[in-house]
Amino acid sequence: MEVDPVVTPFLDEGRHTYGFPVGSQQHGAAPPGFPGGVPVRRQRYRNWLDQIHVDDVWVCTPRSAADVVAVANWARSRGYRVRASGHSHTASPLVLTDRQPDADRVVLADTREHLTGMSVEAGAAPGIRVGTGVSLRELAEFAERHGFGLPLMPLCGELTVGGVLAVGGHGTGASTAPTAPTAPGAADGGSGSLSDLVAALTAVVWDKPSGEYVLRTFHRSDPDTAAFLTHLGRAFITEVTLSVVPDYPLRCVSEVTIPAGELLAAPEKVSSRSLAALVDRCGRVDVVWFPQSERTWVRTFEVEPERPPESRPVVEPYNFPFTDHVPESVSRAVSLVVSDDPRHTAELGEVQYAATVAGLAASASADLWGLSKNLLLSAKPNILRYAWNGYAILTSRDLLQRVVHEYGTFFRELVDTYRNQDRYPVNGPVQLRITGLDRPRVTDAGEVQPPALSPVRADPENPHWDVAVWANVLSFPGTEHAESFYRDFEEFVFGNYRAPYACARPEWAKGWAYTAESAWSDPTVLSGTVPAAFGDSWDWAVSRLHAHDPHRVFGNPFLDRLLVAETGGAA
């Protein structure tokens, strides 16, 4: 495929191996006193969006969890920091910050080569013990070979298990109506985050009696586990045991004829094709609303024990090739919008919609059936590279349609306001997915708590909340006025969705805390709005993460700023 040169920063054409550009390795002397036998090198670091750059950082490849412990103890003694590193498929500065000033005293620990063991843990509640460097796709393939599946998965499988758990990664899936087939996880309200599937984990923690970092295994019955389950990179997890379910077949149907006005209709004007009704029927719904248009691509996922005659069977994931190999017409439209005349954004939306309709037909992928992983994993990393904002909006099921209607209404109004000023900050789609929440529950080991910092942790002050809307607005990196738009939109999200109606929290791996110039920068959002959205669990989790790493070996300047307890003590 010929790609217009201006577009190549937004496409993966094989130039990068995720966060580390090919050919950037520099072998030579290790940092002073670095543990012998642990391979270490100098490399350039780039995150997936190519917006966080560190030109020269130490990268080591621990061969075991014991190597991670050795590196942590060395770092503590030498004043270095250690950052767990995987595929760097993130936007936010949770691993490294852009041009990080102390990067010469940081070691990235690449987990992907050796922290990759997997085994089935038999028992009344089956699980898979997995190293945090394993990709979700590899985990799903292993689970399938043993007759298991995960009740939820993010769209992209080329993410490490450790990376997804660190940010509370999610899929799509809420409880269905009583008459609908029950999906795994739906019986208790639907799946929330992948972090809530963790039954046990092993972390590198400070041991005060011995005066060094050690490995310690935490089970869900241990209260401190809740702090580690979504730790934002403020801890180092080497392996986890994830709860799994018997594998299950899904049918995925794509619908491209529902206008956004009907999908996000006011509650008093809903139809059977409105979003809340689709969630009632299917549980799993994924929405793409194309930019500056009423066009949508809606995918519904339903449990189907037997293949419907009209469905095409699939035995591998990633069955929408037109999203991974961008058509030339879309490439040209992107080039025009980004580099030449942003007023063509509306045309880009129409071109993307037309390419989706044509791609579904050409790949016979409008109606698919197969085992869970083959339907839930649908996006490779080499899609168009957008910068996202991201929020989880918690509410009650009966108010779901109101939430998405208000979201869509304000989005249109803000786009119109900017367009009237001849500004076009949004040139990507809106994406919506619905999940359940992470809730306390009773197990054989007693009551266990949900991940303390999960964006969809249930709120004990508002027990009527039982569903979350994960909402993203996408634009290409570098789009003029995008940060200003995101700031204005964020003010609406945090201001409109308030208790007892709803609550908004950041999606950690994406964009939030906007100023007019950049994300992750607004001091009021970082120090006030975000901690308040988590209630008492914020200070508790921050204090426990600090207790297990008092020397802040596992941290960076951004986390130092974010993870500060309300009591005023640094994390």
Coordinates of C-alpha atoms in Angstrom, one line a residue:
M1 CA 0.0 0.0 0.0
E2 CA 1.3 3.4 -0.9
V3 CA 0.9 5.7 2.0
D4 CA 1.1 9.5 1.8
P5 CA 4.3 10.5 3.6
V6 CA 2.4 12.8 6.0
V7 CA 0.4 9.9 7.3
T8 CA 3.2 7.5 8.1
P9 CA 3.6 8.8 11.7
F10 CA 0.1 7.5 12.3
L11 CA 0.6 4.0 10.8
D12 CA 2.8 1.1 11.9
E13 CA 4.8 0.2 8.8
G14 CA 7.3 -2.0 10.6
R15 CA 9.7 0.7 11.6
H16 CA 9.1 0.3 15.3
T17 CA 9.0 -2.7 17.6
Y18 CA 6.5 -1.1 19.9
G19 CA 8.2 1.2 22.3
F20 CA 11.8 0.6 21.0
P21 CA 12.7 1.6 17.5
V22 CA 14.5 -1.0 15.5
G23 CA 18.3 -0.4 15.2
S24 CA 18.5 1.8 18.3
Q25 CA 20.3 -0.7 20.6
Q26 CA 23.7 0.4 21.9
H27 CA 25.7 -2.2 23.7
G28 CA 28.5 -1.3 26.1
A29 CA 29.2 -0.7 29.7
A30 CA 26.4 -1.3 32.2
P31 CA 25.5 1.2 34.9
P32 CA 27.9 1.1 37.9
G33 CA 27.5 -2.0 39.9
F34 CA 24.6 -3.3 37.8
P35 CA 23.7 -7.0 38.6
G36 CA 25.9 -9.3 36.7
G37 CA 24.2 -11.7 34.3
V38 CA 21.2 -9.4 33.6
P39 CA 21.5 -8.2 30.0
V40 CA 21.4 -4.4 29.8
R41 CA 21.8 -1.9 26.9
R42 CA 21.1 1.7 25.9
Q43 CA 18.1 2.4 23.7
R44 CA 15.8 5.1 22.4
Y45 CA 12.3 5.0 23.8
R46 CA 9.1 6.0 21.9
N47 CA 5.6 5.3 23.0
W48 CA 3.0 4.0 20.6
L49 CA 1.8 7.5 19.6
D50 CA 5.4 8.7 19.2
Q51 CA 4.6 11.6 21.5
I52 CA 6.8 10.5 24.5
H53 CA 10.5 10.5 23.6
V54 CA 13.5 9.5 25.6
D55 CA 16.6 9.3 23.4
D56 CA 18.9 7.3 25.6
V57 CA 17.7 5.1 28.4
W58 CA 19.0 1.9 30.0
V59 CA 16.9 -1.2 29.1
C60 CA 17.5 -4.5 30.8
T61 CA 16.0 -8.0 30.1
P62 CA 15.4 -9.8 33.4
R63 CA 15.6 -13.6 32.9
S64 CA 13.4 -14.3 36.0
A65 CA 11.5 -12.6 38.8
A66 CA 14.7 -13.0 40.9
D67 CA 16.5 -10.8 38.4
V68 CA 13.9 -8.1 38.9
V69 CA 14.5 -8.2 42.6
A70 CA 18.2 -7.9 42.1
V71 CA 17.7 -4.9 39.8
A72 CA 15.4 -3.3 42.3
N73 CA 17.9 -3.6 45.2
W74 CA 20.7 -2.3 43.0
A75 CA 18.5 0.7 42.0
R76 CA 17.6 1.5 45.6
S77 CA 21.3 1.5 46.6
R78 CA 22.4 3.6 43.6
G79 CA 19.5 6.1 43.4
Y80 CA 18.1 4.7 40.2
R81 CA 14.5 3.9 39.3
V82 CA 13.0 0.8 37.6
R83 CA 10.1 0.9 35.2
A84 CA 8.4 -2.2 34.0
S85 CA 8.1 -2.1 30.2
G86 CA 6.1 -4.1 27.7
H87 CA 4.7 -3.1 24.3
S88 CA 4.4 0.7 25.2
H89 CA 1.0 0.7 23.7
T90 CA -0.1 3.7 25.7
A91 CA -0.6 7.4 25.4
S92 CA -0.1 8.5 29.0
P93 CA 3.2 9.1 30.8
L94 CA 3.0 6.2 33.2
V95 CA 6.2 4.5 32.1
L96 CA 8.4 7.5 31.2
T97 CA 7.6 11.1 30.8
D98 CA 8.5 13.0 27.6
R99 CA 12.2 14.1 27.7
Q100 CA 12.3 12.8 31.3
P101 CA 15.1 14.9 32.9
D102 CA 16.4 12.1 35.1
A103 CA 16.2 9.4 32.4
D104 CA 19.9 8.7 32.8
R105 CA 19.1 7.2 36.2
V106 CA 16.2 5.0 35.0
V107 CA 16.3 1.4 33.9
L108 CA 13.4 -0.1 31.9
A109 CA 12.9 -3.8 32.6
D110 CA 11.6 -5.4 29.4
T111 CA 9.3 -8.2 30.6
R112 CA 8.4 -9.6 27.2
E113 CA 11.3 -12.1 26.7
H114 CA 11.5 -14.1 29.9
L115 CA 8.6 -13.2 32.2
T116 CA 6.4 -15.4 30.0
G117 CA 5.5 -18.6 31.8
M118 CA 1.9 -19.9 31.7
S119 CA 0.2 -22.8 33.5
V120 CA -3.3 -23.9 34.3
E121 CA -4.2 -23.7 38.0
A122 CA -6.9 -26.4 38.5
G123 CA -9.5 -26.2 41.2
A124 CA -13.1 -25.3 41.9
A125 CA -12.4 -21.8 40.4
P126 CA -9.9 -22.5 37.5
G127 CA -7.2 -20.0 36.7
I128 CA -4.2 -19.4 34.5
R129 CA -0.9 -18.5 36.2
V130 CA 0.8 -16.1 33.7
G131 CA 4.0 -14.0 33.6
T132 CA 3.3 -10.3 33.1
G133 CA 5.4 -10.1 29.9
V134 CA 2.9 -12.4 28.1
S135 CA 0.7 -10.7 25.5
L136 CA -3.1 -10.9 25.8
R137 CA -3.2 -12.7 22.5
E138 CA -0.7 -15.4 23.7
L139 CA -2.7 -15.7 27.0
A140 CA -6.0 -16.1 25.0
E141 CA -4.4 -18.7 22.7
F142 CA -3.1 -20.7 25.7
A143 CA -6.5 -20.5 27.4
E144 CA -8.3 -21.7 24.3
R145 CA -6.0 -24.7 23.9
H146 CA -7.1 -25.8 27.4
G147 CA -10.8 -25.1 26.9
F148 CA -10.9 -21.8 28.7
G149 CA -11.7 -18.2 27.8
L150 CA -11.6 -14.8 29.5
P151 CA -15.0 -13.1 30.2
L152 CA -13.5 -9.8 28.8
M153 CA -10.6 -8.6 26.7
P154 CA -9.5 -5.3 25.2
L155 CA -9.7 -5.1 21.4
C156 CA -6.0 -5.4 20.9
G157 CA -4.2 -8.5 22.0
E158 CA -0.7 -7.2 21.4
L159 CA -0.5 -5.7 24.9
T160 CA 1.3 -7.3 27.9
V161 CA -0.8 -8.7 30.7
G162 CA 1.2 -6.6 33.1
G163 CA 0.5 -3.4 31.1
V164 CA -3.2 -4.0 30.9
L165 CA -3.5 -4.8 34.6
A166 CA -1.5 -1.7 35.6
V167 CA -4.2 0.6 34.0
G168 CA -7.3 -1.5 34.6
G169 CA -7.8 -2.4 31.0
H170 CA -11.3 -3.4 29.9
G171 CA -13.4 -4.9 27.1
T172 CA -17.1 -4.6 26.6
G173 CA -19.9 -6.4 28.4
A174 CA -22.7 -5.6 30.7
S175 CA -25.5 -7.8 32.0
T176 CA -28.2 -8.6 29.5
A177 CA -32.0 -8.6 29.9
P178 CA -33.3 -11.7 31.8
T179 CA -34.6 -13.3 28.5
A180 CA -31.2 -13.0 26.7
P181 CA -28.6 -15.8 26.7
T182 CA -26.3 -15.3 29.7
A183 CA -22.7 -14.3 28.9
P184 CA -19.8 -15.1 31.1
G185 CA -19.6 -12.5 33.8
A186 CA -23.2 -11.3 33.1
A187 CA -24.8 -13.1 36.1
D188 CA -23.4 -10.6 38.6
G189 CA -23.8 -7.5 36.5
G190 CA -21.2 -8.0 33.7
S191 CA -17.5 -7.7 33.5
G192 CA -15.6 -4.6 34.7
S193 CA -11.8 -4.5 34.3
L194 CA -9.4 -7.2 33.6
S195 CA -7.7 -6.4 36.9
D196 CA -10.7 -7.7 38.8
L197 CA -10.1 -11.2 37.3
V198 CA -6.8 -11.5 39.3
A199 CA -7.0 -14.2 42.0
A200 CA -3.4 -13.8 43.1
L201 CA -0.3 -11.9 42.2
T202 CA 3.5 -11.8 42.9
A203 CA 5.0 -8.4 43.4
V204 CA 8.5 -7.0 44.2
V205 CA 8.0 -5.2 47.6
W206 CA 10.2 -3.7 50.3
D207 CA 10.8 -6.0 53.3
K208 CA 11.7 -3.8 56.3
P209 CA 13.2 -6.6 58.5
S210 CA 15.7 -7.6 55.9
G211 CA 16.2 -4.1 54.5
E212 CA 15.8 -5.1 50.9
Y213 CA 13.3 -5.7 48.1
V214 CA 11.8 -9.3 48.0
L215 CA 9.2 -11.2 46.1
R216 CA 5.9 -11.6 47.9
T217 CA 2.7 -13.3 46.7
F218 CA -0.6 -11.7 47.5
H219 CA -4.0 -13.4 47.4
R220 CA -7.3 -11.6 47.0
S221 CA -8.1 -12.3 50.6
D222 CA -5.1 -10.0 51.5
P223 CA -6.5 -6.5 51.7
D224 CA -3.4 -4.9 50.2
T225 CA -3.9 -6.8 47.0
A226 CA -6.6 -4.2 46.0
A227 CA -3.8 -1.6 45.8
F228 CA -1.7 -3.6 43.4
L229 CA -4.5 -4.7 41.0
T230 CA -4.5 -1.3 39.2
H231 CA -1.2 0.3 40.2
L232 CA -0.5 2.7 37.4
G233 CA 3.1 1.6 37.2
R234 CA 3.7 2.4 40.9
A235 CA 4.6 -1.3 41.5
F236 CA 6.3 -4.2 39.7
I237 CA 4.2 -7.3 39.3
T238 CA 6.0 -10.4 38.0
E239 CA 3.2 -12.8 37.6
V240 CA -0.6 -13.2 38.3
T241 CA -3.2 -15.9 38.4
L242 CA -6.2 -14.9 36.4
S243 CA -9.7 -16.4 36.8
V244 CA -11.0 -18.0 33.6
V245 CA -14.3 -19.5 32.4
P246 CA -15.1 -22.4 30.1
D247 CA -14.6 -21.1 26.6
Y248 CA -17.7 -19.8 24.9
P249 CA -18.8 -19.1 21.3
L250 CA -19.8 -15.6 20.3
R251 CA -21.6 -14.1 17.3
C252 CA -20.4 -10.7 16.2
V253 CA -22.8 -8.7 13.9
S254 CA -21.8 -5.4 12.4
E255 CA -24.5 -2.8 11.8
V256 CA -23.8 0.3 9.7
T257 CA -27.3 1.8 9.2
I258 CA -28.0 3.2 12.7
P259 CA -27.6 7.0 12.7
A260 CA -25.9 8.5 15.7
G261 CA -29.1 10.4 16.5
E262 CA -31.0 7.2 17.0
L263 CA -28.2 5.3 18.7
L264 CA -27.8 8.1 21.2
A265 CA -31.4 9.3 21.3
A266 CA -33.0 11.0 24.3
P267 CA -34.4 8.5 26.7
E268 CA -38.0 9.4 25.8
K269 CA -37.2 8.7 22.1
V270 CA -35.4 5.4 22.2
S271 CA -35.9 2.6 19.7
S272 CA -34.8 -1.0 19.6
R273 CA -31.6 0.3 17.9
S274 CA -30.7 2.8 20.7
L275 CA -27.6 2.0 22.7
A276 CA -29.3 1.0 26.0
A277 CA -31.7 -1.3 24.1
L278 CA -28.8 -3.0 22.4
V279 CA -27.0 -3.5 25.7
D280 CA -30.1 -5.0 27.2
R281 CA -30.3 -7.5 24.3
C282 CA -26.6 -8.3 23.7
G283 CA -24.6 -7.1 26.7
R284 CA -21.5 -6.5 24.6
V285 CA -21.7 -3.5 22.2
D286 CA -18.9 -1.6 20.5
V287 CA -19.6 1.8 18.9
V288 CA -17.6 3.8 16.4
W289 CA -19.2 7.2 15.5
F290 CA -17.4 8.6 12.5
P291 CA -16.2 12.2 12.7
Q292 CA -18.4 15.1 11.7
S293 CA -21.2 12.8 10.5
E294 CA -24.2 10.8 11.7
R295 CA -22.6 7.6 10.5
T296 CA -21.8 4.7 12.9
W297 CA -20.4 1.3 12.9
V298 CA -22.0 -0.8 15.7
R299 CA -20.8 -4.3 16.6
T300 CA -22.9 -6.5 18.9
F301 CA -21.6 -9.7 20.5
E302 CA -24.0 -12.4 21.6
V303 CA -23.4 -15.8 23.1
E304 CA -24.4 -18.3 20.4
P305 CA -23.8 -22.0 21.2
E306 CA -24.5 -23.0 17.5
R307 CA -23.3 -21.2 14.4
P308 CA -26.2 -19.4 12.7
P309 CA -26.3 -20.4 9.0
E310 CA -25.6 -16.8 7.9
S311 CA -22.5 -16.3 10.1
R312 CA -19.0 -16.9 8.8
P313 CA -17.0 -19.2 11.1
V314 CA -13.6 -17.8 12.2
V315 CA -10.7 -19.6 14.0
E316 CA -8.3 -16.7 14.4
P317 CA -8.6 -13.2 15.8
Y318 CA -8.3 -9.9 13.9
N319 CA -11.0 -10.4 11.4
F320 CA -11.4 -6.8 10.2
P321 CA -8.4 -6.4 7.9
F322 CA -9.6 -3.1 6.5
T323 CA -8.8 -1.5 9.9
D324 CA -5.3 -2.8 9.9
H325 CA -4.4 -2.1 6.3
V326 CA -5.7 1.4 5.7
P327 CA -7.3 1.9 2.3
E328 CA -5.5 4.5 0.1
S329 CA -8.7 6.6 0.0
V330 CA -8.6 7.0 3.8
S331 CA -4.8 7.7 3.7
R332 CA -5.3 10.5 1.2
A333 CA -8.2 12.0 3.3
V334 CA -6.1 11.8 6.5
S335 CA -3.3 13.6 4.7
L336 CA -5.6 16.4 3.5
V337 CA -7.1 16.9 6.9
V338 CA -3.9 16.8 8.9
S339 CA -1.5 18.7 6.7
D340 CA -3.5 20.8 4.3
D341 CA -7.1 21.9 5.1
P342 CA -8.8 20.6 8.3
R343 CA -12.1 21.8 6.9
H344 CA -12.2 18.5 5.1
T345 CA -12.8 16.6 8.3
A346 CA -16.4 15.9 7.5
E347 CA -15.3 14.3 4.2
L348 CA -12.8 12.2 6.1
G349 CA -15.7 10.8 8.2
E350 CA -17.6 9.9 5.1
V351 CA -14.6 8.3 3.5
Q352 CA -13.9 6.2 6.6
Y353 CA -17.5 5.1 6.8
A354 CA -17.5 4.1 3.1
A355 CA -14.3 2.2 3.6
T356 CA -15.8 0.4 6.6
V357 CA -18.9 -0.6 4.6
A358 CA -16.8 -1.8 1.7
G359 CA -14.3 -3.6 3.9
L360 CA -17.1 -5.5 5.7
A361 CA -18.4 -6.7 2.4
A362 CA -15.0 -7.5 0.9
S363 CA -13.8 -9.5 3.9
A364 CA -17.2 -11.1 4.6
S365 CA -16.9 -9.9 8.2
A366 CA -20.3 -8.4 8.9
D367 CA -21.5 -11.5 10.6
L368 CA -18.9 -13.7 12.3
W369 CA -19.1 -16.7 14.7
G370 CA -16.3 -18.4 16.7
L371 CA -14.7 -18.9 20.1
S372 CA -14.4 -15.9 22.3
K373 CA -10.9 -14.7 21.6
N374 CA -11.5 -14.8 17.8
L375 CA -14.3 -12.2 18.2
L376 CA -13.1 -10.1 21.1
L377 CA -9.6 -9.5 19.7
S378 CA -10.2 -7.3 16.7
A379 CA -7.7 -4.5 16.4
K380 CA -4.0 -4.9 15.7
P381 CA -1.5 -2.2 16.8
N382 CA -0.9 -1.1 13.2
I383 CA -4.2 0.8 12.9
L384 CA -4.4 4.5 12.4
R385 CA -2.7 6.1 15.4
Y386 CA -5.0 8.4 17.1
A387 CA -4.6 10.4 20.4
W388 CA -7.6 9.7 22.6
N389 CA -9.2 11.3 25.6
G390 CA -10.7 8.7 27.8
Y391 CA -13.2 8.4 30.7
A392 CA -15.3 5.8 32.4
I393 CA -18.7 7.2 33.4
L394 CA -20.4 5.2 36.1
T395 CA -24.2 5.3 36.4
S396 CA -27.2 3.1 37.0
R397 CA -28.6 0.9 34.2
D398 CA -31.8 2.9 33.9
L399 CA -29.9 6.1 33.3
L400 CA -27.5 4.6 30.7
Q401 CA -29.3 6.1 27.7
R402 CA -29.4 9.6 29.4
V403 CA -25.7 9.4 29.9
V404 CA -24.8 8.7 26.3
H405 CA -27.5 11.1 25.0
E406 CA -26.0 14.0 27.0
Y407 CA -22.5 12.9 25.9
G408 CA -23.4 13.0 22.3
T409 CA -25.4 16.2 22.5
F410 CA -22.6 18.2 24.1
F411 CA -20.1 16.7 21.7
R412 CA -22.1 18.0 18.8
E413 CA -22.5 21.4 20.4
L414 CA -18.8 21.7 21.1
V415 CA -17.8 20.6 17.6
D416 CA -20.2 23.2 16.2
T417 CA -18.8 25.9 18.4
Y418 CA -15.3 25.2 17.2
R419 CA -16.4 24.9 13.6
N420 CA -18.0 28.3 13.8
Q421 CA -14.6 29.7 14.8
D422 CA -13.1 27.9 11.8
R423 CA -11.4 25.3 14.1
Y424 CA -11.5 21.6 13.5
P425 CA -9.9 19.8 16.4
V426 CA -11.6 16.4 16.1
N427 CA -10.8 14.3 13.1
G428 CA -11.2 10.9 14.5
P429 CA -14.3 9.0 15.7
V430 CA -16.0 8.7 19.0
Q431 CA -15.8 5.3 20.6
L432 CA -18.2 3.9 23.2
R433 CA -18.2 0.6 25.1
I434 CA -20.3 -0.5 28.0
T435 CA -19.2 -2.7 30.9
G436 CA -20.2 -3.6 34.4
L437 CA -18.3 -2.5 37.5
D438 CA -15.6 -4.0 39.7
R439 CA -17.5 -4.9 43.0
P440 CA -16.8 -6.5 46.3
R441 CA -17.7 -10.1 46.3
V442 CA -17.7 -13.2 48.5
T443 CA -15.4 -16.1 47.6
D444 CA -14.3 -19.2 49.4
A445 CA -11.5 -17.1 51.0
G446 CA -14.1 -14.6 52.3
E447 CA -15.0 -11.1 51.0
V448 CA -12.6 -9.6 48.5
Q449 CA -12.3 -6.0 47.5
P450 CA -12.2 -4.7 43.9
P451 CA -9.1 -2.9 42.5
A452 CA -8.8 0.3 44.5
L453 CA -7.8 2.5 41.6
S454 CA -9.8 0.8 38.8
P455 CA -11.8 3.4 36.8
V456 CA -14.8 1.2 37.3
R457 CA -14.5 0.4 41.0
A458 CA -18.0 0.4 42.5
D459 CA -18.8 3.3 44.7
P460 CA -20.0 2.3 48.2
E461 CA -21.7 5.7 48.5
N462 CA -23.7 5.0 45.4
P463 CA -24.6 1.3 45.3
H464 CA -27.2 1.9 42.6
W465 CA -24.5 2.5 40.0
D466 CA -24.0 -0.8 38.2
V467 CA -22.8 0.1 34.7
A468 CA -20.0 2.1 33.1
V469 CA -19.7 3.9 29.7
W470 CA -16.2 4.0 28.4
A471 CA -16.1 7.0 26.1
N472 CA -13.3 8.3 23.9
V473 CA -12.9 11.1 21.4
L474 CA -10.1 10.6 18.9
S475 CA -7.9 13.0 16.9
F476 CA -4.6 12.6 15.1
P477 CA -1.6 13.7 17.2
G478 CA -0.6 17.3 16.5
T479 CA -4.1 18.3 15.3
E480 CA -4.4 22.1 15.9
H481 CA -6.7 23.0 18.8
A482 CA -7.3 19.4 19.9
E483 CA -6.0 19.9 23.5
S484 CA -8.2 23.0 23.9
F485 CA -11.2 21.0 22.7
Y486 CA -10.4 18.1 25.0
R487 CA -10.0 20.6 27.9
D488 CA -13.5 22.0 27.2
F489 CA -15.0 18.5 26.8
E490 CA -13.4 17.3 30.0
E491 CA -14.9 20.2 32.0
F492 CA -18.3 19.0 30.7
V493 CA -17.6 15.3 31.6
F494 CA -16.4 16.0 35.1
G495 CA -19.0 18.7 35.7
N496 CA -22.1 17.0 34.2
Y497 CA -21.7 13.5 35.6
R498 CA -22.0 14.0 39.3
A499 CA -23.4 11.9 42.1
P500 CA -26.0 10.7 42.7
Y501 CA -26.6 10.6 38.9
A502 CA -23.2 9.5 37.7
C503 CA -19.4 9.8 38.2
A504 CA -16.6 10.2 35.7
R505 CA -13.1 8.9 36.2
P506 CA -10.0 8.9 33.9
E507 CA -9.1 6.0 31.6
W508 CA -5.5 5.8 32.8
A509 CA -3.8 4.8 29.5
K510 CA -5.4 7.6 27.5
G511 CA -5.7 11.4 27.7
W512 CA -7.1 13.4 30.6
A513 CA -6.2 16.3 32.9
Y514 CA -6.1 18.7 29.9
T515 CA -4.9 22.3 29.7
A516 CA -5.2 24.1 26.4
E517 CA -1.7 22.9 25.6
S518 CA -1.4 19.4 26.8
A519 CA -2.9 16.4 28.6
W520 CA -1.9 15.1 32.1
S521 CA -1.1 18.7 33.1
D522 CA -4.1 20.4 34.7
P523 CA -3.1 20.8 38.4
T524 CA -6.7 21.0 39.7
V525 CA -7.7 17.8 37.9
L526 CA -4.5 16.0 39.0
S527 CA -4.7 17.0 42.7
G528 CA -8.4 17.4 43.2
T529 CA -10.9 16.1 40.6
V530 CA -9.2 12.7 40.1
P531 CA -8.6 11.8 43.7
A532 CA -12.1 12.9 44.7
A533 CA -13.6 10.6 42.0
F534 CA -12.2 7.6 43.9
G535 CA -13.2 8.6 47.4
D536 CA -11.5 7.0 50.3
S537 CA -9.9 4.3 48.2
W538 CA -7.5 6.8 46.6
D539 CA -5.6 7.7 49.8
W540 CA -5.7 4.1 51.0
A541 CA -4.2 2.8 47.7
V542 CA -1.6 5.5 47.5
S543 CA -0.5 4.8 51.1
R544 CA -0.3 1.1 50.6
L545 CA 1.7 1.4 47.3
H546 CA 4.1 3.7 49.1
A547 CA 4.4 1.3 52.1
H548 CA 5.5 -1.5 49.7
D549 CA 7.9 0.8 47.9
P550 CA 8.9 3.6 50.3
H551 CA 12.0 4.4 48.3
R552 CA 10.0 5.0 45.1
V553 CA 12.1 2.7 43.1
F554 CA 9.0 2.0 41.0
G555 CA 7.9 5.5 40.1
N556 CA 8.5 8.5 37.8
P557 CA 8.1 12.3 37.9
F558 CA 4.5 12.1 36.7
L559 CA 3.5 9.5 39.3
D560 CA 5.3 11.5 42.0
R561 CA 2.9 14.4 41.1
L562 CA -0.2 12.3 40.8
L563 CA -0.1 9.8 43.6
V564 CA -0.1 12.2 46.6
A565 CA -2.4 11.4 49.5
E566 CA -4.9 14.1 50.5
T567 CA -3.3 14.2 53.8
G568 CA -0.4 16.0 52.1
G569 CA 2.2 13.2 52.4
A570 CA 4.0 12.2 49.3
A571 CA 3.2 8.7 48.0

